[in-house]
mmCIF file of C-alpha atoms and ligand atoms in Angstrom:
data_model
loop_
_atom_site.group_PDB
_atom_site.id
_atom_site.type_symbol
_atom_site.label_atom_id
_atom_site.label_comp_id
_atom_site.label_asym_id
_atom_site.label_seq_id
_atom_site.Cartn_x
_atom_site.Cartn_y
_atom_site.Cartn_z
ATOM 1 C CA MET A 1 15.082 32.760 -6.411
ATOM 2 C CA LYS A 2 17.331 29.939 -5.751
ATOM 3 C CA PHE A 3 16.572 26.908 -7.571
ATOM 4 C CA ASN A 4 14.775 24.499 -4.887
ATOM 5 C CA THR A 5 12.585 27.312 -5.090
ATOM 6 C CA LYS A 6 12.437 28.256 -8.364
ATOM 7 C CA VAL A 7 11.071 24.825 -9.383
ATOM 8 C CA ILE A 8 7.993 25.859 -6.930
ATOM 9 C CA HIS A 9 7.205 28.960 -7.741
ATOM 10 C CA GLY A 10 9.802 30.359 -11.078
ATOM 11 C CA GLY A 11 7.135 32.200 -13.303
ATOM 12 C CA GLN A 12 3.793 30.841 -11.708
ATOM 13 C CA HIS A 13 0.922 33.709 -10.537
ATOM 14 C CA HIS A 14 -1.844 32.665 -8.501
ATOM 15 C CA ASP A 15 -4.899 32.428 -11.075
ATOM 16 C CA PRO A 16 -5.887 35.720 -11.037
ATOM 17 C CA SER A 17 -10.154 35.165 -11.766
ATOM 18 C CA THR A 18 -10.433 32.720 -8.493
ATOM 19 C CA GLY A 19 -7.010 32.710 -6.953
ATOM 20 C CA ALA A 20 -6.202 28.822 -7.743
ATOM 21 C CA VAL A 21 -2.733 28.276 -6.296
ATOM 22 C CA MET A 22 -1.991 25.860 -8.935
ATOM 23 C CA PRO A 23 -3.046 26.923 -12.409
ATOM 24 C CA PRO A 24 -6.178 25.603 -13.893
ATOM 25 C CA VAL A 25 -6.532 23.425 -16.731
ATOM 26 C CA TYR A 26 -7.746 25.892 -19.046
ATOM 27 C CA GLN A 27 -9.164 22.522 -21.263
ATOM 28 C CA THR A 28 -10.074 24.954 -24.980
ATOM 29 C CA SER A 29 -9.254 25.021 -27.686
ATOM 30 C CA THR A 30 -9.908 29.102 -28.406
ATOM 31 C CA PHE A 31 -10.886 32.492 -26.321
ATOM 32 C CA ILE A 32 -13.348 34.989 -26.882
ATOM 33 C CA GLN A 33 -12.892 38.392 -29.215
ATOM 34 C CA THR A 34 -14.116 41.718 -27.893
ATOM 35 C CA SER A 35 -14.212 42.764 -31.206
ATOM 36 C CA PRO A 36 -12.058 41.029 -34.304
ATOM 37 C CA GLY A 37 -9.324 40.846 -33.857
ATOM 38 C CA LYS A 38 -8.868 41.843 -30.023
ATOM 39 C CA PRO A 39 -9.045 39.039 -27.341
ATOM 40 C CA LEU A 40 -10.533 39.442 -24.175
ATOM 41 C CA ALA A 41 -7.049 38.360 -22.542
ATOM 42 C CA ASP A 42 -3.672 37.444 -24.387
ATOM 43 C CA TYR A 43 -4.878 34.376 -25.943
ATOM 44 C CA GLU A 44 -6.845 33.783 -29.162
ATOM 45 C CA TYR A 45 -6.249 29.789 -29.975
ATOM 46 C CA SER A 46 -4.276 27.171 -27.867
ATOM 47 C CA ARG A 47 -2.159 26.182 -30.844
ATOM 48 C CA ALA A 48 -0.571 29.329 -30.285
ATOM 49 C CA SER A 49 -1.040 30.022 -26.605
ATOM 50 C CA ASN A 50 -2.797 28.583 -23.639
ATOM 51 C CA PRO A 51 -2.612 29.775 -20.399
ATOM 52 C CA THR A 52 -1.512 25.933 -18.388
ATOM 53 C CA ARG A 53 1.081 25.677 -21.278
ATOM 54 C CA THR A 54 2.131 29.312 -20.510
ATOM 55 C CA ALA A 55 1.948 28.257 -16.750
ATOM 56 C CA LEU A 56 4.109 25.696 -17.611
ATOM 57 C CA GLU A 57 6.106 27.208 -20.118
ATOM 58 C CA ASN A 58 7.332 29.599 -17.299
ATOM 59 C CA ALA A 59 8.456 27.303 -15.287
ATOM 60 C CA LEU A 60 11.114 25.594 -17.867
ATOM 61 C CA ALA A 61 12.371 29.047 -18.811
ATOM 62 C CA SER A 62 13.132 29.742 -15.047
ATOM 63 C CA ILE A 63 14.467 26.608 -14.204
ATOM 64 C CA GLU A 64 17.026 26.229 -16.858
ATOM 65 C CA ASN A 65 17.781 30.360 -16.627
ATOM 66 C CA GLY A 66 16.300 30.664 -19.849
ATOM 67 C CA THR A 67 14.037 33.463 -20.622
ATOM 68 C CA ARG A 68 11.698 31.602 -23.175
ATOM 69 C CA GLY A 69 10.238 28.015 -22.626
ATOM 70 C CA LEU A 70 8.332 26.003 -25.347
ATOM 71 C CA ALA A 71 6.157 22.808 -24.220
ATOM 72 C CA PHE A 72 5.677 20.036 -26.743
ATOM 73 C CA SER A 73 3.939 17.212 -27.227
ATOM 74 C CA SER A 74 7.141 15.194 -27.228
ATOM 75 C CA GLY A 75 10.700 15.126 -26.446
ATOM 76 C CA LEU A 76 11.468 14.283 -30.338
ATOM 77 C CA ALA A 77 8.832 16.832 -31.451
ATOM 78 C CA ALA A 78 10.523 19.823 -29.413
ATOM 79 C CA THR A 79 14.160 18.654 -31.884
ATOM 80 C CA ASP A 80 11.694 18.674 -34.843
ATOM 81 C CA CYS A 81 10.863 22.175 -34.182
ATOM 82 C CA ILE A 82 14.748 23.176 -34.191
ATOM 83 C CA LEU A 83 15.775 20.555 -37.254
ATOM 84 C CA ARG A 84 12.676 22.756 -39.185
ATOM 85 C CA SER A 85 14.645 26.393 -39.074
ATOM 86 C CA PHE A 86 17.727 24.562 -41.429
ATOM 87 C CA LYS A 87 17.709 24.469 -45.314
ATOM 88 C CA ALA A 88 19.252 22.266 -47.735
ATOM 89 C CA GLY A 89 23.034 22.738 -47.466
ATOM 90 C CA ASP A 90 23.117 23.624 -44.539
ATOM 91 C CA GLU A 91 25.054 21.521 -41.748
ATOM 92 C CA ILE A 92 24.523 19.897 -38.257
ATOM 93 C CA ILE A 93 27.209 18.084 -36.530
ATOM 94 C CA ALA A 94 25.910 15.642 -33.726
ATOM 95 C CA MET A 95 27.281 13.855 -31.080
ATOM 96 C CA ASP A 96 28.231 9.805 -32.080
ATOM 97 C CA ASP A 97 26.097 8.514 -28.965
ATOM 98 C CA LEU A 98 22.496 10.189 -28.828
ATOM 99 C CA TYR A 99 19.021 8.745 -28.269
ATOM 100 C CA GLY A 100 17.619 6.304 -30.622
ATOM 101 C CA GLY A 101 14.917 8.692 -31.955
ATOM 102 C CA THR A 102 17.113 11.136 -32.482
ATOM 103 C CA TYR A 103 19.422 9.229 -34.212
ATOM 104 C CA ARG A 104 16.518 7.858 -36.315
ATOM 105 C CA MET A 105 15.139 11.175 -37.341
ATOM 106 C CA PHE A 106 18.807 12.903 -38.448
ATOM 107 C CA THR A 107 19.080 9.637 -40.413
ATOM 108 C CA ARG A 108 15.856 8.973 -41.898
ATOM 109 C CA ILE A 109 13.542 11.718 -41.961
ATOM 110 C CA TYR A 110 15.712 14.516 -42.312
ATOM 111 C CA LYS A 111 17.735 11.726 -45.268
ATOM 112 C CA ASP A 112 15.843 13.853 -48.363
ATOM 113 C CA SER A 113 16.272 16.906 -47.083
ATOM 114 C CA ALA A 114 19.627 17.893 -48.367
ATOM 115 C CA ILE A 115 20.118 19.129 -45.268
ATOM 116 C CA LYS A 116 24.093 17.394 -43.755
ATOM 117 C CA PHE A 117 24.411 15.348 -40.946
ATOM 118 C CA HIS A 118 28.057 14.407 -39.162
ATOM 119 C CA PHE A 119 28.668 12.698 -36.261
ATOM 120 C CA VAL A 120 31.379 12.766 -34.256
ATOM 121 C CA ASP A 121 32.707 11.948 -30.738
ATOM 122 C CA MET A 122 32.623 15.530 -29.170
ATOM 123 C CA THR A 123 35.000 14.804 -26.430
ATOM 124 C CA ASP A 124 37.715 14.701 -29.675
ATOM 125 C CA ILE A 125 37.449 18.507 -30.155
ATOM 126 C CA ALA A 126 39.997 18.949 -32.478
ATOM 127 C CA LYS A 127 37.443 16.571 -34.682
ATOM 128 C CA LEU A 128 34.748 18.864 -34.171
ATOM 129 C CA LYS A 129 36.867 21.710 -35.318
ATOM 130 C CA SER A 130 38.088 19.628 -38.070
ATOM 131 C CA LEU A 131 34.112 19.566 -39.293
ATOM 132 C CA ILE A 132 33.194 22.616 -39.046
ATOM 133 C CA ASN A 133 32.625 25.307 -42.560
ATOM 134 C CA GLU A 134 30.512 28.137 -43.772
ATOM 135 C CA ASN A 135 27.785 25.911 -44.006
ATOM 136 C CA THR A 136 27.695 24.067 -40.226
ATOM 137 C CA LYS A 137 24.434 25.866 -38.584
ATOM 138 C CA LEU A 138 23.960 23.371 -35.544
ATOM 139 C CA VAL A 139 25.882 21.620 -33.365
ATOM 140 C CA TRP A 140 23.884 19.438 -31.297
ATOM 141 C CA VAL A 141 25.245 17.669 -27.865
ATOM 142 C CA GLU A 142 23.403 15.049 -25.654
ATOM 143 C CA THR A 143 25.447 15.150 -21.476
ATOM 144 C CA PRO A 144 25.271 12.402 -20.470
ATOM 145 C CA THR A 145 24.752 9.692 -23.358
ATOM 146 C CA ASN A 146 21.524 7.256 -23.625
ATOM 147 C CA PRO A 147 22.753 4.435 -22.709
ATOM 148 C CA LEU A 148 26.507 4.936 -22.457
ATOM 149 C CA MET A 149 26.857 8.008 -20.281
ATOM 150 C CA LYS A 150 29.108 10.004 -22.496
ATOM 151 C CA LEU A 151 29.984 13.285 -21.432
ATOM 152 C CA ALA A 152 30.708 16.889 -23.992
ATOM 153 C CA ASP A 153 32.638 19.556 -22.045
ATOM 154 C CA ILE A 154 30.066 21.608 -22.287
ATOM 155 C CA GLU A 155 31.282 24.963 -21.919
ATOM 156 C CA GLU A 156 34.434 23.566 -24.479
ATOM 157 C CA VAL A 157 32.113 22.990 -27.653
ATOM 158 C CA ALA A 158 30.639 26.245 -26.376
ATOM 159 C CA LYS A 159 33.608 28.286 -27.018
ATOM 160 C CA ILE A 160 33.691 26.942 -30.325
ATOM 161 C CA THR A 161 30.748 27.737 -31.471
ATOM 162 C CA LYS A 162 29.798 30.624 -30.482
ATOM 163 C CA GLU A 163 33.322 31.646 -32.178
ATOM 164 C CA HIS A 164 31.608 29.970 -35.764
ATOM 165 C CA LYS A 165 28.506 31.627 -34.666
ATOM 166 C CA ILE A 166 26.604 28.380 -34.867
ATOM 167 C CA TRP A 167 23.574 27.453 -32.601
ATOM 168 C CA PHE A 168 24.788 24.817 -30.195
ATOM 169 C CA ALA A 169 21.979 23.087 -28.817
ATOM 170 C CA VAL A 170 22.290 20.479 -25.876
ATOM 171 C CA ASP A 171 19.688 17.819 -24.749
ATOM 172 C CA ASN A 172 19.808 18.165 -21.099
ATOM 173 C CA THR A 173 16.744 14.932 -20.391
ATOM 174 C CA PHE A 174 19.212 12.761 -18.051
ATOM 175 C CA ALA A 175 20.730 15.521 -16.262
ATOM 176 C CA THR A 176 18.127 17.823 -15.718
ATOM 177 C CA PRO A 177 18.104 21.216 -14.952
ATOM 178 C CA TYR A 178 18.287 20.439 -10.719
ATOM 179 C CA LEU A 179 22.358 19.083 -11.717
ATOM 180 C CA GLN A 180 23.370 20.736 -15.376
ATOM 181 C CA LYS A 181 22.822 24.503 -16.613
ATOM 182 C CA PRO A 182 23.807 23.935 -20.590
ATOM 183 C CA LEU A 183 22.080 27.695 -20.982
ATOM 184 C CA ASP A 184 24.672 29.084 -17.977
ATOM 185 C CA LEU A 185 27.557 27.083 -19.645
ATOM 186 C CA GLY A 186 26.898 28.844 -23.099
ATOM 187 C CA ALA A 187 24.544 26.448 -25.749
ATOM 188 C CA ASP A 188 22.226 27.894 -27.210
ATOM 189 C CA ILE A 189 19.250 26.044 -26.773
ATOM 190 C CA VAL A 190 18.279 23.509 -24.273
ATOM 191 C CA MET A 191 16.191 20.234 -25.490
ATOM 192 C CA HIS A 192 14.178 17.955 -22.905
ATOM 193 C CA SER A 193 11.976 14.805 -23.528
ATOM 194 C CA ALA A 194 9.885 15.840 -20.085
ATOM 195 C CA THR A 195 8.519 12.637 -20.407
ATOM 196 C CA LYS A 196 11.248 11.622 -18.603
ATOM 197 C CA TYR A 197 12.732 13.983 -15.277
ATOM 198 C CA LEU A 198 10.642 16.717 -15.741
ATOM 199 C CA GLY A 199 7.431 15.115 -15.937
ATOM 200 C CA GLY A 200 9.196 12.530 -13.694
ATOM 201 C CA HIS A 201 6.157 10.507 -13.050
ATOM 202 C CA SER A 202 5.929 7.690 -16.529
ATOM 203 C CA ASP A 203 2.621 9.362 -16.930
ATOM 204 C CA VAL A 204 2.557 12.165 -19.936
ATOM 205 C CA ILE A 205 4.789 12.241 -23.393
ATOM 206 C CA ALA A 206 5.852 16.079 -23.447
ATOM 207 C CA GLY A 207 8.876 18.062 -24.764
ATOM 208 C CA ALA A 208 10.827 21.314 -24.312
ATOM 209 C CA LEU A 209 12.773 24.168 -25.735
ATOM 210 C CA ILE A 210 14.534 26.666 -23.569
ATOM 211 C CA VAL A 211 16.268 29.651 -24.953
ATOM 212 C CA LYS A 212 18.186 32.686 -23.449
ATOM 213 C CA ASP A 213 18.503 34.661 -26.538
ATOM 214 C CA GLU A 214 14.227 36.462 -27.285
ATOM 215 C CA ALA A 215 14.693 36.932 -31.178
ATOM 216 C CA LEU A 216 15.883 33.047 -31.502
ATOM 217 C CA GLY A 217 12.930 32.448 -28.777
ATOM 218 C CA GLU A 218 10.118 34.073 -31.249
ATOM 219 C CA GLN A 219 11.468 32.151 -34.138
ATOM 220 C CA LEU A 220 11.066 28.871 -32.352
ATOM 221 C CA HIS A 221 7.492 30.053 -31.027
ATOM 222 C CA PHE A 222 6.780 31.007 -34.843
ATOM 223 C CA GLN A 223 7.679 27.284 -36.043
ATOM 224 C CA GLN A 224 6.193 25.809 -33.107
ATOM 225 C CA PHE A 225 2.916 27.931 -33.715
ATOM 226 C CA ALA A 226 2.762 26.924 -37.366
ATOM 227 C CA THR A 227 3.502 23.363 -37.361
ATOM 228 C CA GLY A 228 1.361 22.525 -34.495
ATOM 229 C CA ALA A 229 3.071 19.807 -32.508
ATOM 230 C CA THR A 230 2.132 22.130 -28.689
ATOM 231 C CA LEU A 231 2.070 20.628 -25.396
ATOM 232 C CA GLY A 232 -2.105 20.308 -24.592
ATOM 233 C CA PRO A 233 -3.448 22.061 -21.236
ATOM 234 C CA MET A 234 -4.141 18.614 -19.164
ATOM 235 C CA ASP A 235 -0.600 17.244 -19.979
ATOM 236 C CA SER A 236 0.956 20.980 -19.583
ATOM 237 C CA PHE A 237 -0.500 21.085 -16.158
ATOM 238 C CA LEU A 238 1.081 17.203 -15.392
ATOM 239 C CA VAL A 239 4.071 18.359 -15.926
ATOM 240 C CA LEU A 240 4.197 21.243 -14.361
ATOM 241 C CA ARG A 241 3.182 19.373 -11.119
ATOM 242 C CA GLY A 242 6.062 17.377 -12.037
ATOM 243 C CA ILE A 243 8.808 19.936 -12.028
ATOM 244 C CA LYS A 244 7.548 20.765 -8.537
ATOM 245 C CA THR A 245 9.067 17.721 -6.720
ATOM 246 C CA LEU A 246 11.992 17.880 -9.373
ATOM 247 C CA SER A 247 15.043 18.451 -6.600
ATOM 248 C CA LEU A 248 13.630 16.128 -4.103
ATOM 249 C CA ARG A 249 13.568 13.622 -7.076
ATOM 250 C CA VAL A 250 16.995 13.606 -8.380
ATOM 251 C CA GLN A 251 18.216 14.090 -5.302
ATOM 252 C CA ARG A 252 17.105 10.505 -4.019
ATOM 253 C CA HIS A 253 17.333 9.459 -7.921
ATOM 254 C CA CYS A 254 21.601 10.601 -7.548
ATOM 255 C CA GLU A 255 21.637 8.876 -3.631
ATOM 256 C CA ASN A 256 19.633 5.846 -5.237
ATOM 257 C CA GLY A 257 22.313 5.488 -8.192
ATOM 258 C CA GLU A 258 25.247 5.624 -6.743
ATOM 259 C CA LYS A 259 24.125 2.654 -3.940
ATOM 260 C CA VAL A 260 23.217 0.945 -7.472
ATOM 261 C CA VAL A 261 26.328 1.660 -9.047
ATOM 262 C CA GLU A 262 28.371 0.180 -5.405
ATOM 263 C CA TYR A 263 26.530 -2.283 -5.796
ATOM 264 C CA LEU A 264 26.819 -3.687 -9.284
ATOM 265 C CA SER A 265 30.922 -2.227 -9.731
ATOM 266 C CA ASN A 266 31.793 -4.582 -6.336
ATOM 267 C CA HIS A 267 29.523 -7.907 -8.197
ATOM 268 C CA PRO A 268 31.943 -10.445 -10.059
ATOM 269 C CA LYS A 269 29.259 -11.380 -12.651
ATOM 270 C CA VAL A 270 29.330 -7.580 -13.958
ATOM 271 C CA ASN A 271 31.718 -6.389 -16.615
ATOM 272 C CA THR A 272 31.803 -2.289 -17.389
ATOM 273 C CA VAL A 273 29.511 -0.132 -14.838
ATOM 274 C CA TYR A 274 28.790 3.109 -16.894
ATOM 275 C CA TYR A 275 28.033 6.150 -14.481
ATOM 276 C CA PRO A 276 30.053 9.701 -14.640
ATOM 277 C CA GLY A 277 30.238 9.606 -11.315
ATOM 278 C CA LEU A 278 32.665 6.714 -11.054
ATOM 279 C CA LYS A 279 36.216 7.772 -10.683
ATOM 280 C CA ASN A 280 37.204 5.136 -13.489
ATOM 281 C CA HIS A 281 34.871 7.040 -15.915
ATOM 282 C CA PRO A 282 36.589 8.188 -18.615
ATOM 283 C CA PHE A 283 34.508 11.709 -18.577
ATOM 284 C CA HIS A 284 34.444 12.245 -14.694
ATOM 285 C CA GLU A 285 36.307 15.743 -14.151
ATOM 286 C CA ILE A 286 34.546 17.110 -17.027
ATOM 287 C CA ALA A 287 31.262 15.785 -15.201
ATOM 288 C CA LYS A 288 32.498 17.345 -11.759
ATOM 289 C CA LYS A 289 33.160 20.192 -13.561
ATOM 290 C CA GLN A 290 29.310 20.793 -15.086
ATOM 291 C CA MET A 291 27.623 18.961 -12.676
ATOM 292 C CA LYS A 292 25.903 18.918 -9.105
ATOM 293 C CA ALA A 293 26.191 15.294 -9.041
ATOM 294 C CA PHE A 294 26.175 12.053 -11.420
ATOM 295 C CA GLY A 295 22.227 10.543 -11.206
ATOM 296 C CA GLY A 296 19.895 8.251 -11.712
ATOM 297 C CA MET A 297 20.699 6.015 -14.716
ATOM 298 C CA VAL A 298 23.558 3.820 -14.834
ATOM 299 C CA SER A 299 24.018 0.925 -17.589
ATOM 300 C CA PHE A 300 26.402 -2.003 -17.098
ATOM 301 C CA THR A 301 27.430 -5.392 -18.895
ATOM 302 C CA PHE A 302 28.535 -8.720 -18.244
ATOM 303 C CA LYS A 303 31.559 -10.556 -17.659
ATOM 304 C CA SER A 304 30.070 -12.998 -19.724
ATOM 305 C CA GLY A 305 29.065 -10.671 -22.571
ATOM 306 C CA LYS A 306 26.595 -12.499 -23.730
ATOM 307 C CA LYS A 307 23.061 -11.542 -24.802
ATOM 308 C CA GLU A 308 20.972 -14.163 -22.882
ATOM 309 C CA ASP A 309 22.901 -13.276 -19.415
ATOM 310 C CA SER A 310 21.336 -9.780 -19.866
ATOM 311 C CA ILE A 311 18.348 -11.134 -21.148
ATOM 312 C CA ALA A 312 17.420 -13.891 -18.157
ATOM 313 C CA PHE A 313 18.495 -10.613 -15.732
ATOM 314 C CA LEU A 314 15.532 -8.272 -17.170
ATOM 315 C CA GLU A 315 13.543 -10.752 -16.719
ATOM 316 C CA LYS A 316 14.081 -12.078 -13.185
ATOM 317 C CA LEU A 317 14.035 -8.216 -11.734
ATOM 318 C CA LYS A 318 10.340 -8.062 -9.669
ATOM 319 C CA VAL A 319 11.253 -4.372 -8.530
ATOM 320 C CA PHE A 320 12.935 -3.130 -11.357
ATOM 321 C CA THR A 321 10.280 -2.818 -13.931
ATOM 322 C CA LEU A 322 11.372 -4.256 -17.707
ATOM 323 C CA ALA A 323 10.403 -1.305 -19.424
ATOM 324 C CA GLU A 324 11.219 1.896 -22.478
ATOM 325 C CA SER A 325 11.374 5.423 -20.761
ATOM 326 C CA LEU A 326 13.489 6.735 -17.606
ATOM 327 C CA GLY A 327 13.264 9.423 -15.401
ATOM 328 C CA GLY A 328 9.863 8.149 -13.453
ATOM 329 C CA VAL A 329 9.666 7.685 -9.739
ATOM 330 C CA GLU A 330 10.111 4.402 -10.231
ATOM 331 C CA SER A 331 13.049 1.719 -11.430
ATOM 332 C CA LEU A 332 12.984 0.608 -15.087
ATOM 333 C CA ALA A 333 15.129 -1.538 -16.553
ATOM 334 C CA ASN A 334 16.092 -1.335 -19.996
ATOM 335 C CA HIS A 335 17.984 -3.662 -22.945
ATOM 336 C CA PRO A 336 19.043 -0.929 -25.309
ATOM 337 C CA ALA A 337 19.850 -3.175 -27.873
ATOM 338 C CA LEU A 338 16.647 -4.619 -28.614
ATOM 339 C CA MET A 339 14.552 -2.170 -27.036
ATOM 340 C CA THR A 340 15.400 1.698 -27.326
ATOM 341 C CA HIS A 341 18.169 1.661 -29.615
ATOM 342 C CA ALA A 342 17.002 -0.716 -32.137
ATOM 343 C CA SER A 343 16.725 1.269 -34.201
ATOM 344 C CA ILE A 344 20.073 2.391 -34.641
ATOM 345 C CA PRO A 345 21.672 -0.121 -37.175
ATOM 346 C CA ALA A 346 23.626 -3.030 -35.457
ATOM 347 C CA ASP A 347 27.031 -2.115 -36.812
ATOM 348 C CA LYS A 348 26.153 1.193 -35.450
ATOM 349 C CA ARG A 349 25.886 -0.202 -32.378
ATOM 350 C CA ALA A 350 28.554 -2.070 -32.221
ATOM 351 C CA GLU A 351 30.523 0.922 -33.534
ATOM 352 C CA VAL A 352 29.827 3.390 -30.844
ATOM 353 C CA GLY A 353 29.681 0.084 -27.957
ATOM 354 C CA ILE A 354 26.017 -0.382 -27.657
ATOM 355 C CA THR A 355 26.909 -3.836 -27.255
ATOM 356 C CA ASP A 356 23.943 -6.840 -27.069
ATOM 357 C CA ASP A 357 24.624 -7.717 -23.170
ATOM 358 C CA LEU A 358 24.168 -3.613 -22.213
ATOM 359 C CA VAL A 359 21.573 -3.060 -19.722
ATOM 360 C CA ARG A 360 20.404 0.157 -18.774
ATOM 361 C CA LEU A 361 18.782 1.322 -15.443
ATOM 362 C CA SER A 362 16.836 3.806 -14.777
ATOM 363 C CA VAL A 363 17.342 3.816 -10.949
ATOM 364 C CA GLY A 364 13.827 5.064 -9.207
ATOM 365 C CA ILE A 365 13.459 6.938 -5.628
ATOM 366 C CA GLU A 366 11.877 3.304 -3.753
ATOM 367 C CA ASP A 367 14.268 1.797 -0.681
ATOM 368 C CA ALA A 368 17.662 1.504 -2.295
ATOM 369 C CA GLU A 369 17.998 -1.766 0.039
ATOM 370 C CA ASP A 370 14.971 -3.241 -2.544
ATOM 371 C CA LEU A 371 16.639 -2.368 -5.386
ATOM 372 C CA ILE A 372 19.598 -3.671 -4.607
ATOM 373 C CA ALA A 373 18.364 -6.751 -3.390
ATOM 374 C CA ASP A 374 15.982 -6.712 -6.541
ATOM 375 C CA LEU A 375 19.289 -6.765 -8.806
ATOM 376 C CA GLU A 376 20.799 -9.470 -6.440
ATOM 377 C CA GLN A 377 18.767 -12.108 -6.846
ATOM 378 C CA ALA A 378 18.453 -11.372 -10.667
ATOM 379 C CA LEU A 379 21.670 -11.247 -11.149
ATOM 380 C CA ALA A 380 22.161 -14.809 -8.950
HETATM 381 C C1 PLP B 1 13.127 9.594 -24.602
HETATM 382 C C2 PLP B 1 14.302 11.240 -24.991
HETATM 383 C C3 PLP B 1 14.079 11.701 -26.259
HETATM 384 C C4 PLP B 1 12.775 11.705 -27.031
HETATM 385 O O1 PLP B 1 11.983 11.776 -26.159
HETATM 386 P P1 PLP B 1 9.975 11.328 -26.351
HETATM 387 O O2 PLP B 1 9.716 12.538 -25.457
HETATM 388 O O3 PLP B 1 9.945 10.333 -26.469
HETATM 389 O O4 PLP B 1 9.490 12.419 -27.656
HETATM 390 C C5 PLP B 1 15.536 12.311 -26.616
HETATM 391 N N1 PLP B 1 16.325 12.795 -26.170
HETATM 392 C C6 PLP B 1 16.398 11.446 -24.691
HETATM 393 C C7 PLP B 1 17.790 11.555 -24.126
HETATM 394 C C8 PLP B 1 15.437 10.939 -24.270
HETATM 395 O O5 PLP B 1 15.741 9.879 -23.191
#
């Protein structure tokens, strides 16, 4: 099955009892047993598994070319599930530019866990290699990153993690499997904030893990079941429905993203535009190699370098909505330093380049002319 068919049919079956084309929302916590320990079907209790969630999990496995998908109550819950695999003394190497909430979890929630975190620029493969020792258990990569669109070469990192038998997880939230398939490139685990492009309609908080290795899938499912941050049936239904239009939506996100980038790149008030599709983007070659197109996420700074200019711009927007999050059908704008990445200390933000005049756009699927007219009036 090809990808555009998979998003609609991958891992899906019509409901056997009614023939319903979409899986019903099985809004139930528990399932009948015919004799103690003998459930009527495969289901016992919805924390362990629920048919609507199973339908979503099968779809997730299908579109990422994995064998097992797991759906969580948020992207961070999915990340936390992976971290529960480690113990005191273990070391994790993560990219130095990460979603703020991921960074907060690594540095604050796991502060007293005695798990050691290293943050590196993953494009510096020599640096990555130099940090690996016998305690290294996981390499964590986000690509493209939020908000600076840095990239890591998934294939190159996978060569190293395979050689050292270290798990390799990729946060594929920004790219989606329509544009990039980390498991095919050698990663062990794909993580998603399904709140974003997979759900696609800004109406649900959800997370996902997808793996190829069945034993790893079983281990992560045990951790999910035993800690309990699973996705409810209604939310599972919403993400499943979102996935059906993933290809169409991401195609339009990419087209509109490119038009917005072209406009911003030629605007006299705009300084740097961060977009992996730009020929002068430092990682454009990696982007071309591992991504089908370049997505709808765009960040930029102002020639003036002034925070006030970025705030004034954001306040003037009318079609773009000033709000956290991304990946929905509607265009959103965000000020990373004051909003999504405020939990990263100012000196760390400055170190990686999240300046106070940086704006991040999640370009939606509206008419590009309206989006550009909105940017035009807000930049005036
Ligand atoms: C939003 C986001 C997360 C966290 O996901 P939630 O669903 O908000 O918990 C993780 N990684 C990236 C890249 C994100 O954009």
